[in-house]
Short mmCIF file of C-alpha atoms in Angstrom, two decimals:
data_model
loop_
_atom_site.label_atom_id
_atom_site.label_comp_id
_atom_site.label_asym_id
_atom_site.label_seq_id
_atom_site.Cartn_x
_atom_site.Cartn_y
_atom_site.Cartn_z
CA MET A 597 1.89 4.85 -13.68
CA LYS A 598 1.53 1.53 -11.89
CA ILE A 599 -0.78 1.74 -8.88
CA ILE A 600 -0.15 -0.69 -6.02
CA ALA A 601 -2.54 -0.89 -3.07
CA VAL A 602 -1.14 -2.24 0.20
CA ALA A 603 -3.90 -3.87 2.20
CA ASN A 604 -4.58 -6.42 4.91
CA GLN A 605 -7.49 -8.20 6.52
CA LYS A 606 -6.96 -6.51 9.87
CA GLY A 607 -4.75 -3.92 11.55
CA GLY A 608 -1.31 -4.60 12.96
CA CYS A 609 0.08 -6.60 10.02
CA GLY A 610 2.75 -4.17 8.84
CA LYS A 611 0.57 -2.57 6.17
CA THR A 612 1.67 1.03 6.67
CA THR A 613 5.30 0.06 7.30
CA THR A 614 5.24 -1.82 4.00
CA ALA A 615 3.58 1.02 2.07
CA VAL A 616 6.16 3.53 3.35
CA ASN A 617 9.20 1.33 2.79
CA LEU A 618 8.08 -0.03 -0.57
CA SER A 619 7.62 3.57 -1.73
CA ALA A 620 11.04 4.52 -0.37
CA ALA A 621 12.74 1.51 -1.98
CA LEU A 622 11.23 2.32 -5.37
CA ALA A 623 12.33 5.96 -5.08
CA ILE A 624 15.87 4.98 -4.07
CA SER A 625 15.95 2.74 -7.15
CA GLY A 626 15.31 5.79 -9.32
CA ALA A 627 11.54 5.74 -9.78
CA ARG A 628 9.19 8.69 -9.35
CA VAL A 629 6.81 7.60 -6.60
CA LEU A 630 3.60 8.95 -5.09
CA LEU A 631 2.65 7.54 -1.69
CA VAL A 632 -1.07 7.97 -1.00
CA ASP A 633 -2.11 7.77 2.65
CA LEU A 634 -5.72 6.59 2.48
CA ASP A 635 -5.99 5.68 6.15
CA PRO A 636 -7.67 8.29 8.41
CA GLN A 637 -5.17 7.42 11.14
CA GLY A 638 -2.53 9.19 9.05
CA HIS A 639 0.21 6.79 10.05
CA ALA A 640 1.92 6.79 6.64
CA THR A 641 1.91 10.60 6.71
CA LEU A 642 3.49 10.57 10.16
CA GLY A 643 5.89 7.77 9.24
CA ILE A 644 7.31 9.70 6.31
CA GLY A 645 7.91 12.88 8.30
CA HIS A 646 4.75 15.03 8.25
CA ASP A 647 2.41 15.85 11.14
CA PRO A 648 -1.19 14.94 10.18
CA ASN A 649 -2.53 17.51 12.66
CA THR A 650 -0.93 20.48 10.89
CA LEU A 651 -2.12 19.78 7.34
CA ASP A 652 -4.08 22.36 5.37
CA ARG A 653 -5.24 19.85 2.77
CA THR A 654 -5.27 16.07 2.46
CA ILE A 655 -6.13 13.38 -0.07
CA GLY A 656 -9.70 13.73 1.23
CA ASP A 657 -9.92 17.27 -0.14
CA ALA A 658 -8.82 16.04 -3.56
CA MET A 659 -11.45 13.29 -3.50
CA VAL A 660 -14.36 15.46 -2.35
CA ASP A 661 -13.66 18.76 -4.13
CA ARG A 662 -13.70 18.54 -7.92
CA GLN A 663 -11.56 21.69 -8.10
CA VAL A 664 -8.74 20.28 -5.94
CA SER A 665 -6.16 18.16 -7.73
CA ILE A 666 -3.64 15.67 -6.38
CA ASN A 667 -0.93 18.23 -7.13
CA ASP A 668 -2.68 20.75 -4.88
CA ILE A 669 -2.32 18.54 -1.81
CA THR A 670 0.98 16.73 -2.49
CA LEU A 671 3.93 17.18 -0.10
CA GLU A 672 7.61 16.47 -0.65
CA THR A 673 9.53 14.05 1.59
CA ARG A 674 13.12 13.63 2.70
CA LEU A 675 13.72 11.20 -0.16
CA SER A 676 14.28 12.53 -3.65
CA GLY A 677 11.67 11.12 -6.00
CA LEU A 678 9.11 10.33 -3.28
CA SER A 679 6.03 12.54 -2.86
CA LEU A 680 3.17 12.16 -0.39
CA ALA A 681 -0.59 12.63 -0.71
CA PRO A 682 -1.24 12.98 3.04
CA SER A 683 -4.08 12.07 5.35
CA ASN A 684 -5.47 12.88 8.77
CA ILE A 685 -8.52 12.03 10.84
CA MET A 686 -10.77 14.23 8.66
CA LEU A 687 -10.41 11.69 5.86
CA GLY A 688 -13.00 9.67 7.76
CA THR A 689 -15.71 12.13 6.64
CA VAL A 690 -15.16 11.37 2.95
CA GLU A 691 -17.75 8.59 2.90
CA LEU A 692 -20.38 11.01 4.18
CA ASP A 693 -19.33 13.73 1.74
CA LEU A 694 -19.49 11.37 -1.26
CA ARG A 695 -22.56 9.36 -0.26
CA ASP A 696 -24.84 10.87 -2.95
CA ARG A 697 -22.27 11.19 -5.73
CA THR A 698 -22.66 8.96 -8.76
CA GLY A 699 -19.54 6.88 -9.31
CA LYS A 700 -18.22 7.57 -5.82
CA GLU A 701 -16.12 4.39 -6.00
CA LEU A 702 -14.17 5.80 -8.96
CA VAL A 703 -13.19 9.18 -7.51
CA LEU A 704 -9.65 8.33 -6.42
CA GLY A 705 -8.83 6.57 -9.67
CA GLU A 706 -10.01 9.56 -11.70
CA LYS A 707 -7.86 11.96 -9.67
CA LEU A 708 -4.79 9.71 -9.90
CA HIS A 709 -5.25 9.34 -13.65
CA MET A 710 -4.75 13.10 -13.98
CA VAL A 711 -1.20 12.84 -12.57
CA SER A 712 -0.27 9.49 -14.10
CA SER A 713 2.38 11.02 -16.37
CA GLN A 714 4.21 12.52 -13.38
CA TYR A 715 4.98 9.25 -11.57
CA ASP A 716 6.20 5.75 -12.32
CA TYR A 717 4.50 4.23 -9.28
CA CYS A 718 1.72 5.10 -6.89
CA VAL A 719 1.58 3.16 -3.62
CA ILE A 720 -1.66 3.39 -1.61
CA ASP A 721 -1.75 2.71 2.12
CA CYS A 722 -5.32 1.42 2.53
CA ALA A 723 -7.58 1.68 5.56
CA PRO A 724 -7.95 -1.78 7.19
CA PRO A 725 -11.74 -2.34 6.95
CA LEU A 726 -13.64 -2.66 3.67
CA SER A 727 -14.97 0.88 3.40
CA LEU A 728 -15.58 3.32 0.56
CA LEU A 729 -11.99 4.45 0.98
CA MET A 730 -10.61 0.94 0.53
CA LEU A 731 -13.03 0.35 -2.34
CA ASN A 732 -11.68 3.47 -4.06
CA ALA A 733 -8.14 2.17 -3.56
CA LEU A 734 -8.93 -1.24 -5.05
CA VAL A 735 -10.82 0.19 -8.03
CA ALA A 736 -7.97 2.64 -8.74
CA SER A 737 -5.22 0.02 -8.48
CA SER A 738 -3.86 -2.53 -10.90
CA SER A 739 -2.36 -4.66 -8.15
CA VAL A 740 -2.65 -5.36 -4.43
CA VAL A 741 0.05 -6.39 -1.98
CA VAL A 742 -1.47 -8.07 1.07
CA THR A 743 0.58 -8.01 4.27
CA VAL A 744 0.19 -11.08 6.45
CA GLN A 745 1.24 -11.69 10.02
CA THR A 746 2.07 -15.35 10.57
CA HIS A 747 -0.64 -16.63 12.89
CA TYR A 748 -3.17 -19.46 12.61
CA TYR A 749 -6.13 -17.25 11.70
CA ALA A 750 -4.34 -15.77 8.69
CA ILE A 751 -5.68 -18.09 5.99
CA GLU A 752 -9.39 -17.45 6.55
CA GLY A 753 -8.94 -13.69 6.62
CA LEU A 754 -6.79 -13.81 3.50
CA LYS A 755 -9.32 -15.87 1.60
CA ARG A 756 -12.01 -13.27 2.32
CA LEU A 757 -9.80 -10.38 1.27
CA LEU A 758 -8.74 -12.08 -1.97
CA GLU A 759 -12.39 -12.84 -2.72
CA THR A 760 -13.15 -9.14 -2.21
CA VAL A 761 -10.44 -8.20 -4.72
CA HIS A 762 -11.97 -10.62 -7.23
CA ILE A 763 -15.49 -9.22 -6.69
CA VAL A 764 -14.28 -5.63 -7.11
CA ARG A 765 -12.51 -6.57 -10.35
CA LYS A 766 -15.71 -8.09 -11.76
CA ARG A 767 -18.14 -5.44 -10.55
CA PHE A 768 -16.43 -2.16 -11.40
CA HIS A 769 -15.34 -0.82 -14.76
CA PRO A 770 -12.68 0.15 -15.55
CA CYS A 771 -10.93 -2.05 -12.99
CA ASP A 772 -8.28 -4.70 -13.58
CA VAL A 773 -7.03 -5.09 -10.01
CA LYS A 774 -5.32 -8.38 -9.12
CA ALA A 775 -3.42 -9.67 -6.12
CA LEU A 776 0.29 -9.12 -6.76
CA GLY A 777 1.20 -11.26 -3.79
CA LEU A 778 1.23 -11.93 -0.07
CA LEU A 779 4.05 -10.47 2.03
CA LEU A 780 4.78 -12.20 5.32
CA THR A 781 5.63 -9.70 8.08
CA PHE A 782 6.78 -9.80 11.72
CA VAL A 783 8.40 -13.14 10.94
CA GLU A 784 10.29 -14.87 13.78
CA ASP A 785 12.09 -17.90 12.38
CA ARG A 786 13.06 -19.21 15.80
CA THR A 787 9.47 -19.98 16.83
CA LEU A 788 7.89 -23.25 15.76
CA LEU A 789 4.48 -21.60 15.34
CA CYS A 790 5.83 -19.04 12.88
CA ARG A 791 7.61 -21.71 10.82
CA GLN A 792 4.48 -23.88 10.73
CA VAL A 793 2.23 -21.01 9.62
CA GLN A 794 4.73 -19.95 6.95
CA GLN A 795 4.72 -23.47 5.56
CA GLN A 796 0.93 -23.62 5.72
CA LEU A 797 0.55 -20.31 3.88
CA ARG A 798 3.00 -21.33 1.16
CA GLU A 799 1.28 -24.69 0.70
CA PHE A 800 -2.17 -23.09 0.51
CA PHE A 801 -1.39 -20.00 -1.61
CA GLY A 802 1.65 -21.28 -3.51
CA GLN A 803 3.54 -18.77 -5.66
CA LEU A 804 1.24 -15.96 -4.57
CA VAL A 805 3.39 -15.71 -1.42
CA PHE A 806 6.50 -13.59 -1.98
CA ASP A 807 9.83 -15.32 -1.41
CA THR A 808 11.00 -12.29 0.56
CA VAL A 809 9.78 -12.04 4.15
CA ILE A 810 10.06 -9.16 6.62
CA HIS A 811 11.41 -10.20 10.00
CA ARG A 812 10.43 -8.62 13.30
CA ASN A 813 12.97 -5.85 13.80
CA VAL A 814 13.48 -3.24 16.53
CA ARG A 815 14.97 -0.60 14.22
CA LEU A 816 12.12 -1.05 11.75
CA ALA A 817 9.64 -0.48 14.58
CA GLU A 818 11.50 2.66 15.69
CA ALA A 819 11.72 4.33 12.27
CA PRO A 820 8.13 5.72 12.11
CA SER A 821 8.61 7.63 15.37
CA ALA A 822 11.48 9.46 13.67
CA GLY A 823 9.34 10.16 10.60
CA GLU A 824 11.65 8.14 8.38
CA SER A 825 11.72 5.05 6.24
CA ILE A 826 14.15 2.33 7.27
CA PHE A 827 16.40 3.42 4.39
CA THR A 828 17.24 6.76 5.99
CA TYR A 829 16.79 5.74 9.63
CA ALA A 830 19.00 2.64 9.57
CA PRO A 831 20.18 2.06 5.99
CA LYS A 832 22.49 -0.85 6.87
CA ASN A 833 19.87 -2.66 8.92
CA LYS A 834 18.60 -6.07 7.77
CA ALA A 835 15.09 -4.61 7.34
CA ALA A 836 16.39 -2.20 4.68
CA GLN A 837 17.86 -5.15 2.78
CA GLU A 838 14.58 -7.07 3.09
CA TYR A 839 12.39 -4.20 1.88
CA MET A 840 14.72 -3.53 -1.05
CA ALA A 841 14.59 -7.23 -1.96
CA PHE A 842 10.80 -7.15 -1.68
CA SER A 843 10.51 -4.09 -3.93
CA GLN A 844 12.67 -5.82 -6.55
CA GLU A 845 10.59 -8.98 -6.34
CA ALA A 846 7.34 -7.00 -6.62
CA THR A 847 8.51 -4.98 -9.64
CA LYS A 848 9.73 -8.17 -11.30
CA ARG A 849 6.23 -9.64 -10.96
CA LEU A 850 4.72 -6.50 -12.48
CA VAL A 851 7.06 -6.81 -15.47
CA GLN A 852 6.10 -10.48 -15.85
CA TRP A 853 2.43 -9.46 -15.86
CA GLU A 854 3.11 -6.97 -18.66
CA ILE A 855 4.89 -9.63 -20.71
CA GLN A 856 2.03 -12.09 -20.19
CA ASP A 857 -0.56 -9.44 -21.12
CA GLY A 858 1.42 -8.65 -24.26
CA GLU A 859 1.44 -12.30 -25.28
CA ALA A 860 -2.29 -12.76 -24.60
#
């Protein structure tokens, strides 16, 4: 099972939208996918069709209680092949519950390892700030997709987040997390500022920036309120084409990594 964390340096960069629609695109392509909502806001849970306020158990229960497995808390979704490990506001208490546990940064990875044969991909929607929850996501993952809104402050925030990924990789074992790439979101090609920042990001980060970009899109913004991915809400919309193209580009990079690792 390949574990992909979706993260950003601040809120409002399309992180949850990307986690939901990447998961959906992979499932539509025939993969078995687990979407893990690791944000106490529960937006991925809501965006895939479940009410966070009515949940009996969440991913937090699986992390805190040694007797609760991922399978015990997993919910099905409207898409065949896509399962959800949900979240709600109570996930915010996990840091307090785990504060005295040895190896508390490894808890999520250990639980996901137990279901690794059941899925081809696990996509984690991270909480925005660097917390124990995000640390668990990074330690558990083999790759990170960073969503980036095209504004002038993007580069500094990205540098800090990529440095964090590098530090986590060095400090925790076992952990081989690397940045899979940067996905530009809320892109508006008609504005000069957006075009300039895109160029600046590509010049600074080079091939780390995905070729695919996600444009600002009304239907994409509406889909979460219906509890659907863009693929079921508006399957012919441009955003569906863009997220499918992104999923294909991301999986191609993962395959290239495997080939490079095999040659090393």
